[in-house]
Coordinates of C-alpha atoms in Angstrom, one line a residue:
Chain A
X17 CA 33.9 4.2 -17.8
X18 CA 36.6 2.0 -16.1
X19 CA 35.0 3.2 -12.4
X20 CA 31.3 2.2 -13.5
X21 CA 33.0 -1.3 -15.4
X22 CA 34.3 -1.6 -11.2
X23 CA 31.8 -0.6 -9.4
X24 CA 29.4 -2.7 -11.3
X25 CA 31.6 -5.9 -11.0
X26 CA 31.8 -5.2 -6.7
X27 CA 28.1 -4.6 -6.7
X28 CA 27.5 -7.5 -8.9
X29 CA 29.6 -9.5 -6.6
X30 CA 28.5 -8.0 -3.3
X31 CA 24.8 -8.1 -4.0
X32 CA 24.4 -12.2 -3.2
X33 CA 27.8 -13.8 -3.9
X34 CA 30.8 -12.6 -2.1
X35 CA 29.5 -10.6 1.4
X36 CA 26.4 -9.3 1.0
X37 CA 28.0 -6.2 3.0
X38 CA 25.5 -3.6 1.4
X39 CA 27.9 -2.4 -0.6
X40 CA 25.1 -3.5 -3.7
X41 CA 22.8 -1.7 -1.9
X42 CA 21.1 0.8 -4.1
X43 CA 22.0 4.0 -1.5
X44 CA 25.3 3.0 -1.3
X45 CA 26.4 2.0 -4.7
X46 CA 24.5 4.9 -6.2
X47 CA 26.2 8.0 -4.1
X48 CA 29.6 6.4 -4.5
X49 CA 28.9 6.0 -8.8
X50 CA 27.4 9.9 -8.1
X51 CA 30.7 10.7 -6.3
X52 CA 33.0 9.6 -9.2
X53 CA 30.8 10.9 -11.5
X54 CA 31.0 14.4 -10.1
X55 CA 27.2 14.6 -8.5
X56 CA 26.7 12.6 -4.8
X57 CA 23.8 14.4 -3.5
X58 CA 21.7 13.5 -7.2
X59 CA 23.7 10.2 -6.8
X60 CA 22.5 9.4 -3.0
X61 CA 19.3 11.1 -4.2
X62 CA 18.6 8.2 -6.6
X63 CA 20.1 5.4 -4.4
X64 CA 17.6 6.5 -1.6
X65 CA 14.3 6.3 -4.3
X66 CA 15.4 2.9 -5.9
X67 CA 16.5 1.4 -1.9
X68 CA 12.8 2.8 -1.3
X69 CA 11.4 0.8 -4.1
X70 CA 14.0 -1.8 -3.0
X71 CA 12.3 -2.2 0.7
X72 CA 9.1 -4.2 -0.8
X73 CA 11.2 -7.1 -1.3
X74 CA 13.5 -9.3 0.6
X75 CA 15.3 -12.0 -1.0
X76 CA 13.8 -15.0 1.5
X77 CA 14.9 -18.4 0.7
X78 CA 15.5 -17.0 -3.1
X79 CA 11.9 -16.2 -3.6
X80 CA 10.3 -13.4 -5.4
X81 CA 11.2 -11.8 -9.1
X82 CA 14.3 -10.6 -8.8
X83 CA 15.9 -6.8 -9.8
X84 CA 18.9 -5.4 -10.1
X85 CA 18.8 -1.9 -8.3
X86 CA 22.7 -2.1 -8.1
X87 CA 23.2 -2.1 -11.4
X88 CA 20.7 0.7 -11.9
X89 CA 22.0 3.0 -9.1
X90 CA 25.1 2.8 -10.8
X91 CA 24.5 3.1 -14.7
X92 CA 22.7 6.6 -14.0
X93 CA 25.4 8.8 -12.4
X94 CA 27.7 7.7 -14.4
X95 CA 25.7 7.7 -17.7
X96 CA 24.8 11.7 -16.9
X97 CA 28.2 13.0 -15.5
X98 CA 28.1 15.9 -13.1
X99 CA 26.6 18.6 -15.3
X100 CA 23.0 16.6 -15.9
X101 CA 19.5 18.8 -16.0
X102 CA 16.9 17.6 -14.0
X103 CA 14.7 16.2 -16.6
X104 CA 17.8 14.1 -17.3
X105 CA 17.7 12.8 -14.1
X106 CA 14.2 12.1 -14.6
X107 CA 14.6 10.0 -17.3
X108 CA 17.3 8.3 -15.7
X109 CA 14.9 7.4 -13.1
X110 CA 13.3 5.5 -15.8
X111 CA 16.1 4.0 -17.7
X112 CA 17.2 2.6 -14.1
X113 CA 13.9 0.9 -13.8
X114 CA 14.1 -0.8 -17.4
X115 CA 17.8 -1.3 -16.0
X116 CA 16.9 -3.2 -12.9
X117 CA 13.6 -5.2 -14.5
X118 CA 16.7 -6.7 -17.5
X119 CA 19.4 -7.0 -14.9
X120 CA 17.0 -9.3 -12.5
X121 CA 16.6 -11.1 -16.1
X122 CA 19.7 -12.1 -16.4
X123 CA 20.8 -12.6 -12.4
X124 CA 17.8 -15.5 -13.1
X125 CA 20.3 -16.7 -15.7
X126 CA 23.1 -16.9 -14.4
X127 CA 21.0 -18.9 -11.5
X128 CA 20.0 -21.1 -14.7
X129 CA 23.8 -21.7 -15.9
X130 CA 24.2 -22.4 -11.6
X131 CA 22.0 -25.2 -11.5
X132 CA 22.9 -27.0 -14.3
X133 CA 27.1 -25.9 -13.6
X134 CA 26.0 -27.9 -9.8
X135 CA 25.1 -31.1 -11.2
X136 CA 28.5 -31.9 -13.1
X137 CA 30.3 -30.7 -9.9
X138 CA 28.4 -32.5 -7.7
X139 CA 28.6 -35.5 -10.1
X140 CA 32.6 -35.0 -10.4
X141 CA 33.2 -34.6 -6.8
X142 CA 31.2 -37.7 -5.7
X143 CA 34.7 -39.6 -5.4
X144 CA 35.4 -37.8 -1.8
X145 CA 37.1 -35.1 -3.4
X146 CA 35.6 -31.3 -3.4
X147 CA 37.9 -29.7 -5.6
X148 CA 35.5 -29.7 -8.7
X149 CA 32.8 -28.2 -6.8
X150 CA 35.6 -25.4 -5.1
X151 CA 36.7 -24.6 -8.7
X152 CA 32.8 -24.6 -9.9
X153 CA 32.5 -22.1 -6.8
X154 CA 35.0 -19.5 -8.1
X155 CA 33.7 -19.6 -11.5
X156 CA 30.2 -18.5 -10.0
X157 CA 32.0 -15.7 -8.2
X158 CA 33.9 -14.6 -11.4
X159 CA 30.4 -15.2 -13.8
X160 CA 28.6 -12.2 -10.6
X161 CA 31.7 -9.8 -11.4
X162 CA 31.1 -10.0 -15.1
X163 CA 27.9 -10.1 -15.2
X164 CA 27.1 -7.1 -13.0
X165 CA 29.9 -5.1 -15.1
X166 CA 28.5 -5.9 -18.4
X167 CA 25.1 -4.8 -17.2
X168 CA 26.5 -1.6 -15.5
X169 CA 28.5 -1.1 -19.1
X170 CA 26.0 -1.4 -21.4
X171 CA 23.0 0.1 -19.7
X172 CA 25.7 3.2 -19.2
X173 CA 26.5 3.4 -23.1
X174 CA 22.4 3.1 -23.6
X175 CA 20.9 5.8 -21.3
X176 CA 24.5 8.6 -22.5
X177 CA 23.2 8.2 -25.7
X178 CA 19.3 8.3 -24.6
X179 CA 20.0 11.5 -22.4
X180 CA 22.2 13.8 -25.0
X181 CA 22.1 12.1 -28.1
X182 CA 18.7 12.6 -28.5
X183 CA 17.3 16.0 -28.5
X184 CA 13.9 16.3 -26.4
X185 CA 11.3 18.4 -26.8
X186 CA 10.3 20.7 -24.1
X187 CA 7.0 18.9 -22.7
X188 CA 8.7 15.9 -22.6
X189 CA 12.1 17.3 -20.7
X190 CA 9.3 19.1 -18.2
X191 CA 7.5 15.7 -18.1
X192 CA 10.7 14.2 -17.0
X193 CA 11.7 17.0 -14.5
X194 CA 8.5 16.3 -12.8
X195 CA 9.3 12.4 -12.3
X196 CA 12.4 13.5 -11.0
X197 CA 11.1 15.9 -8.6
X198 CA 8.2 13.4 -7.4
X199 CA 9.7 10.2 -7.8
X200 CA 10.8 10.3 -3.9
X201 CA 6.9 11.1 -2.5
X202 CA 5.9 7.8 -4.8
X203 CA 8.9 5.5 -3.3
X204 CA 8.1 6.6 0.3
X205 CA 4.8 5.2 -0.5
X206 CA 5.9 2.1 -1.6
X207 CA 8.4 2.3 1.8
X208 CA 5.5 2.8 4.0
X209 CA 3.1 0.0 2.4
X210 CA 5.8 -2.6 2.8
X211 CA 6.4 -1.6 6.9
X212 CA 2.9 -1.5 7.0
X213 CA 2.4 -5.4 6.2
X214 CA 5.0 -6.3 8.3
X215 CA 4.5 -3.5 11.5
X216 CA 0.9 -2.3 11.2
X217 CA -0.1 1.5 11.3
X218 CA 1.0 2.0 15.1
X219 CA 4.7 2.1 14.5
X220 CA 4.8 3.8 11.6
X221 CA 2.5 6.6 12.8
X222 CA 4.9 7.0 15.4
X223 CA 7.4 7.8 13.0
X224 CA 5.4 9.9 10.7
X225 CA 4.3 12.1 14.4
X226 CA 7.3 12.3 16.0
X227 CA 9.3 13.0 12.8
X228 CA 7.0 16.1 12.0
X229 CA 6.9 17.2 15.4
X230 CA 10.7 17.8 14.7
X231 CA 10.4 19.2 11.6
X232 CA 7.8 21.7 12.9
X233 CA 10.6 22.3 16.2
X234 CA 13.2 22.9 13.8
X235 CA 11.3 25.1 11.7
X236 CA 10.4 27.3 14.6
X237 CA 14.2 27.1 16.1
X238 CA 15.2 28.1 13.1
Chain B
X21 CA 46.7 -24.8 10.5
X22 CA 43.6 -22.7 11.7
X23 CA 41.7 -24.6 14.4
X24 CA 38.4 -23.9 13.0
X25 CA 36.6 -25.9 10.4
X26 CA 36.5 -23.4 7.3
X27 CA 37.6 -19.9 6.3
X28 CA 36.2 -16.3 5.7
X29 CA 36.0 -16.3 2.3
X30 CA 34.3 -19.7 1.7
X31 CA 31.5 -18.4 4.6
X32 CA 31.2 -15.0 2.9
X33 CA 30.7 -17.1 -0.6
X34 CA 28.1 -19.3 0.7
X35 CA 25.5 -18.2 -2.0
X36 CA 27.5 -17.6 -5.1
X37 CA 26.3 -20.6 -6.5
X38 CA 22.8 -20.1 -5.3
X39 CA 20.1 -22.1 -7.9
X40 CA 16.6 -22.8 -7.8
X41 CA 17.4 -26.2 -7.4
X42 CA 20.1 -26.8 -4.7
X43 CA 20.2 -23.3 -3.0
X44 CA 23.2 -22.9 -1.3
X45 CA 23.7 -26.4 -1.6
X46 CA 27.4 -26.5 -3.4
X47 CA 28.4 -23.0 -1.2
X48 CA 27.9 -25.2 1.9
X49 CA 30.2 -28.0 0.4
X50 CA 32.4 -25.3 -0.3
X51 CA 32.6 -24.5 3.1
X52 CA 33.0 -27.9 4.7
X53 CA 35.8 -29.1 2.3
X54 CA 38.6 -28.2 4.4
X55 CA 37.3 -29.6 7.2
X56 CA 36.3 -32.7 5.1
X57 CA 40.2 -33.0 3.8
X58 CA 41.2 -33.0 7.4
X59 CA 38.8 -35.8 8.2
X60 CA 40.2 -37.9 5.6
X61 CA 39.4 -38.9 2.4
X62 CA 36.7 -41.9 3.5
X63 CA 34.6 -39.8 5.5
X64 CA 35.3 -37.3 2.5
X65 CA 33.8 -39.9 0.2
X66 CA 31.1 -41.1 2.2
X67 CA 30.3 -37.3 3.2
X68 CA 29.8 -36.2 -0.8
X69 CA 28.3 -39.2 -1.7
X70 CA 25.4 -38.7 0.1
X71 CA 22.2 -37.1 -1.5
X72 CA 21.4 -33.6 -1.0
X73 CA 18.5 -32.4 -2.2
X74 CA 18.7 -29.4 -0.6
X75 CA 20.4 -26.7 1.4
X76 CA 19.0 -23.3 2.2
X77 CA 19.7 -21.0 5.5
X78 CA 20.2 -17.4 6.4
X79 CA 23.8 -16.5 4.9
X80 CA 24.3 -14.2 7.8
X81 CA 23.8 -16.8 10.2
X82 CA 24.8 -19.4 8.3
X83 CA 28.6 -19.9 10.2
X84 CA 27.2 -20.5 13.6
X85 CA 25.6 -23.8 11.8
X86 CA 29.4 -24.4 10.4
X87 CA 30.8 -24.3 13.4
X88 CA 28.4 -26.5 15.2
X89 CA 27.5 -29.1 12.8
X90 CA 31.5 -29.7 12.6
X91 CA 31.9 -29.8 16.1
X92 CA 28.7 -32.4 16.7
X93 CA 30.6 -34.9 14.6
X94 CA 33.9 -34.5 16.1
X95 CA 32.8 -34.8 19.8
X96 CA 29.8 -36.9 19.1
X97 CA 28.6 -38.6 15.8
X98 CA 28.1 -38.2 12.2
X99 CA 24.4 -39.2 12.3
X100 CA 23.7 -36.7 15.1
X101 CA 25.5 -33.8 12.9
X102 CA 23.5 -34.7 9.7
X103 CA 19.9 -34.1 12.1
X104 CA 21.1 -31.2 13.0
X105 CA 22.5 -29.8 10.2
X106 CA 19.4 -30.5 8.8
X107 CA 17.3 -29.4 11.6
X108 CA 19.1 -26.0 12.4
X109 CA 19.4 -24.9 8.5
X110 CA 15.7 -24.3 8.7
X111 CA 15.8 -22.8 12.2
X112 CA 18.5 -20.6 11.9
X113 CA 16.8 -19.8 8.2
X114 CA 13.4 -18.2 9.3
X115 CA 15.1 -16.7 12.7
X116 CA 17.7 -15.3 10.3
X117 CA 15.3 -13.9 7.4
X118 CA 13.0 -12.4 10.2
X119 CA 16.3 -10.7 12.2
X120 CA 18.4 -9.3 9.3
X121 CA 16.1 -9.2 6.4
X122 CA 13.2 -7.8 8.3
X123 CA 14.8 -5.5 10.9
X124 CA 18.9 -5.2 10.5
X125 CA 18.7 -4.1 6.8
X126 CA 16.2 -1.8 7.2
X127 CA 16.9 -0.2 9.9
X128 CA 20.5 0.2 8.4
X129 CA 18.9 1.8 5.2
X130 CA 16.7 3.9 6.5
X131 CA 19.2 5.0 8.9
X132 CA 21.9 5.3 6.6
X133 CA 19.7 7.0 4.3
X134 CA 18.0 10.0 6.8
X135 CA 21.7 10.6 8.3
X136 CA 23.0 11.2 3.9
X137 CA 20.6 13.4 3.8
X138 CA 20.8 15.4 7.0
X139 CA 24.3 15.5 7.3
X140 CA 25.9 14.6 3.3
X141 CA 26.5 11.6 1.3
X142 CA 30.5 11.2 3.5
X143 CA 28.4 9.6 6.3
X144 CA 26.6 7.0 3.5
X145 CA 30.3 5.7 2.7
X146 CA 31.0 5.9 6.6
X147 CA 27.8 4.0 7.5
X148 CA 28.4 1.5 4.4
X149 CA 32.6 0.3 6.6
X150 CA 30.4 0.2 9.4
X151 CA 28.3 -2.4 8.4
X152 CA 30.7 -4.4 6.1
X153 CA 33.1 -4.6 9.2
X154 CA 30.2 -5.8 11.3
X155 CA 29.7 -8.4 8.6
X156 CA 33.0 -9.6 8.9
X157 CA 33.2 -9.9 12.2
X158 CA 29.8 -11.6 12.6
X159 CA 31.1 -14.4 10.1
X160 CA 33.8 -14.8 12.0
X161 CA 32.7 -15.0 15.4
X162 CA 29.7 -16.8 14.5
X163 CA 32.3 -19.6 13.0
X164 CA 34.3 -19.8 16.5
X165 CA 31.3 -19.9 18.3
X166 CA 29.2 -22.5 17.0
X167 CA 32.6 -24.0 17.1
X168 CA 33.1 -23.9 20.7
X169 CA 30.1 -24.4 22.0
X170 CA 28.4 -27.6 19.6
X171 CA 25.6 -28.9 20.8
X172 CA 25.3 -26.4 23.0
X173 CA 24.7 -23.8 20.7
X174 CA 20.9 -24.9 21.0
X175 CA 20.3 -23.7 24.1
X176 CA 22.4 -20.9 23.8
X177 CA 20.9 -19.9 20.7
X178 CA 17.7 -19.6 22.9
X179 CA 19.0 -17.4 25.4
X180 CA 19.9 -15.0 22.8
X181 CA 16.4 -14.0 22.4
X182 CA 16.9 -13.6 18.8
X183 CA 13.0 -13.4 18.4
X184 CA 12.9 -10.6 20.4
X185 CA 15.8 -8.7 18.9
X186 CA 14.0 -9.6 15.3
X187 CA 10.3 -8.2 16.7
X188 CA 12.2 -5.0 18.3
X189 CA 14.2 -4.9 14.7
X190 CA 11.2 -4.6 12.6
X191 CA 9.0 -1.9 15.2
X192 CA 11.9 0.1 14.7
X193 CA 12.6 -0.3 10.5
X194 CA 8.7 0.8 10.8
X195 CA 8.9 4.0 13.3
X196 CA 12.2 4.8 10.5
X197 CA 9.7 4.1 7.7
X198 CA 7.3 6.5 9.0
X199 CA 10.2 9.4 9.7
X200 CA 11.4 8.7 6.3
X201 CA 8.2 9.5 4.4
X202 CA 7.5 12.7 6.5
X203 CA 10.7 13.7 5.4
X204 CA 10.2 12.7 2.3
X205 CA 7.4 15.5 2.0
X206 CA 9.3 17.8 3.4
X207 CA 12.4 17.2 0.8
X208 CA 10.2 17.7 -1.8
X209 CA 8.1 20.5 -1.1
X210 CA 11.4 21.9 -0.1
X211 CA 12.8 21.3 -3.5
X212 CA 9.9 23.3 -5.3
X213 CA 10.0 27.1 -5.6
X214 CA 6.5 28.0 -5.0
X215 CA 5.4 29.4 -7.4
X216 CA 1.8 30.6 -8.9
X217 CA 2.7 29.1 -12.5
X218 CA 3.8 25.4 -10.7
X219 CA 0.1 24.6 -9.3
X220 CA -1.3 23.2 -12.3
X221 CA 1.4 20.8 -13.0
X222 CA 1.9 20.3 -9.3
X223 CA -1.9 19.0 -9.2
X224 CA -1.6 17.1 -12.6
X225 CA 1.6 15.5 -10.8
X226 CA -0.5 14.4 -7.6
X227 CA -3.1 13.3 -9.6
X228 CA -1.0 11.0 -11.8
X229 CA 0.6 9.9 -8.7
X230 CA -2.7 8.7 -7.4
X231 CA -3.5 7.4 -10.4
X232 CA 0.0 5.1 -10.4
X233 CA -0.7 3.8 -6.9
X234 CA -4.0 2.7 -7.4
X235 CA -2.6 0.6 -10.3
X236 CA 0.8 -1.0 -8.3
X237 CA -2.2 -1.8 -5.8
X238 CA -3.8 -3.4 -8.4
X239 CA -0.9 -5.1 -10.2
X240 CA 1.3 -6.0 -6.6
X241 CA 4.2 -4.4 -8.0
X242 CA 5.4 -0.6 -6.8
X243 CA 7.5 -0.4 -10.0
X244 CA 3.7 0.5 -11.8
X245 CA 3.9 3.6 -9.6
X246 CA 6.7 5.4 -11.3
X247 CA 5.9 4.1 -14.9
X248 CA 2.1 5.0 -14.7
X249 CA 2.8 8.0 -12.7
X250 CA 5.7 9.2 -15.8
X251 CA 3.3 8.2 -18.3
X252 CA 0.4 10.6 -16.7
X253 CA 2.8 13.2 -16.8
X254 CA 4.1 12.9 -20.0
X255 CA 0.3 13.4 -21.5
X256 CA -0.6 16.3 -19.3
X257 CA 2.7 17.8 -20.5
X258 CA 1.7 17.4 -24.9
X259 CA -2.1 18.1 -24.3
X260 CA -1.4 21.3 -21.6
X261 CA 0.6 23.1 -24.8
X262 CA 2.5 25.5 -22.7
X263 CA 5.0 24.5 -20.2
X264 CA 6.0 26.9 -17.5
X265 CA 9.7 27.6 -17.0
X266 CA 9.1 27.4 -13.3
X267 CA 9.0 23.3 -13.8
X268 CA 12.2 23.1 -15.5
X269 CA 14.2 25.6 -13.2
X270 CA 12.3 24.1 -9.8
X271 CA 12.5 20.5 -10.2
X272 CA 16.1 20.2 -10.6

């Protein structure tokens, strides 16, 4: 619990804050949480299919709703541990989403508690001296770390419970399984939509070709 | 005492006190306080006395403006720093959203991403150093060189051919895109043991799949695809009555 408590205040930190050096990124914060957790290939699995879902927005100018995929990728691994079924993998899938849709909730918030923290530094600096507004600063950075830990640490407690306290019945556990097997073919869609607006069919296509040409050579190599 | 006008960590902070209202307006302040405390405290007073509304660039690109806006008003005037400052934020701000946002990060993920799952989740951790290092660096270079050069910067910003870069950037996130989702297939089908007893709910899948995307269409959010696509699933798996084992054991 202490590594997800870290992990979550870095990515919290990282994601907009302090660097922005993709260590929040969902593929990179999820197969490090799945490597301390005991599972990086489900870990990386699940960073890839939530960076996927990820792709469709970028944070211009602050616009947009806002999720939390950090928090998400890194809940999950460490909420299932390194012996987790498939179907619990599945429903961690889903928890993550519920997980990023709360955490964007409350990174709105803490932009709230910013604006409002701005005006008394601004107001208290106004003599020439930036102190108050460097001390305001810091207290932003420290609110990001505690805010993306708290979210990592309960969502963590919520979905350990969710995945082995509760004792599924088989259609739903197969149900599950099958969102985890098929999650990353409805991701890729969302990936190809949003390079679509931006690129158009032309590039893409190239990649989709030339990609399955390779496939197709490495099948027959092989 | 450093020659430039801030430090690392005040550049690589610029947005932790990002707000709807001011932006980055208080992480720029941040930034330019040492270099206000060495101009002395009246042009420290005047400086922070005067109304922001406010203040919103690329954070990536943010230090070059640092550099150069600081510079301007040593070697020339403060009026001339404020219209550029104000000028370049917005510059610097679409060039910068269009070059990382756009291409860099993309291409980094999808990159990152297709090597994790070719080669194991190592080079993930190996890619991530890569890029925070590059981050680093870019922060601090940017700083010395809007430093150095000033005014300059303008024209030299132009010879960059930043718009280029940022059109190549996103043609290539796209081809990536493309590569990603054919292997995407492939990862998947690879993933399922074909087996007779899998078609049914492998068809129930695809058709609750379909049934998601035409509702994210709809609603202009991808999240809907997942949820509608679980919730199809969930049905077809209480109303079909028997589950195979091959779903369970495949889909791992």
């Amino acid at each position: 619990m202490i590594g997800a408590i870290a992990l979550g205040g870095l990515g919290g930190v990282d994601r907009a804050a302090f660097g922005q050096t993709m260590f929040a990124h969902p593929v990179v914060c999820g197969t490090l949480a799945g490597w301390v957790a005991g599972d990086p290939l489900n870990g990386l699995r699940l960073g890839i299919v939530f960076g996927m879902f990820a792709s469709r927005r970028a944070p211009i100018g602050g616009a947009g709703p806002v999720l939390d995929w950090t928090s998400a990728a890194i809940c999950v691994p460490f909420a299932l541990g390194a012996s987790a079924a498939g179907w619990q993998w599945g429903l961690g899938l889903v928890v993550g989403l519920v997980v990023a849709l709360l955490g964007g909730r409350s990174i709105l918030g803490l932009r709230g508690l910013a604006a409002s923290g701005e005006v008394v530094a601004l107001s208290a600096a106004s003599d020439g001296d930036p102190a108050p507004l460097e001390r305001f600063h810091l207290r932003m950075i420290g609110l990001h770390i505690l805010r993306g830990a708290a979210t990592v640490l309960l969502a963590t407690l919520a979905l350990s419970s969710l995945a082995f306290d509760i004792r599924w019945s088989l259609p739903e556990q197969s149900a599950a399984a099958m969102v985890w097997g098929l999650a990353p073919l409805s991701a890729a869609v969302v990936l190809v939509h949003a390079h679509l607006r931006h690129a158009g069919w032309r590039w893409v296509g190239l990649g989709v070709v030339a990609s399955g040409l390779l496939i197709l050579l490495a099948g027959a190599a092989a | 005492m450093s020659p430039l006008p801030s430090s690392l960590w005040r550049t690589l902070s610029l947005q932790a006190s990002f707000n709807r209202v001011g932006m980055q307006r208080s992480g720029w302040l941040v930034c330019l306080a040492p270099w206000l405390r060495r101009r002395g405290p009246e042009r420290a007073r005047e400086f922070m006395a005067r109304p922001r509304a406010v203040f919103n660039t690329n954070p990536y690109l943010a230090p070059v403006l640092l550099g150069a806006r600081c510079r301007i008003e040593e070697d020339h005037s403060a009026e001339l720093a404020d219209r550029v400052e104000t000028t370049m934020q917005r510059t610097l701000g679409s060039l910068g959203d269009a070059l990382v946002w756009r291409g860099v990060r993309p291409v980094w993920f999808l990159s990152t991403a297709l090597l994790g799952l070719a080669f194991g989740p190592k080079l993930v951790l190996v890619a991530w150093l890569f890029f925070a290092l590059a981050v680093c660096t870019a922060h601090s270079a940017g700083l010395a060189w809007g430093w150095r050069h000033g005014l300059g910067v303008i024209d030299r910003l132009d010879g960059l051919r930043l718009h280029a870069a940022a059109t190549a950037g996103k043609r290539v996130a796209a081809i990536l895109a493309g590569a990603m989702a054919t292997g995407t297939v492939a990862w998947v089908v690879d993933g399922v043991a074909m087996d007779q007893a899998l078609i049914a709910p492998l068809i129930a899948s695809l058709i609750a799949l379909l049934i998601g995307l035409v509702v994210a269409k709809m609603k202009g959010a991808p999240e809907w695809v997942l949820i509608i696509s679980m919730v199809g699933l969930l049905l077809y798996a209480r109303l079909s009555g028997s589950i195979p084992e091959a779903v369970m054991s495949s889909w791992r």
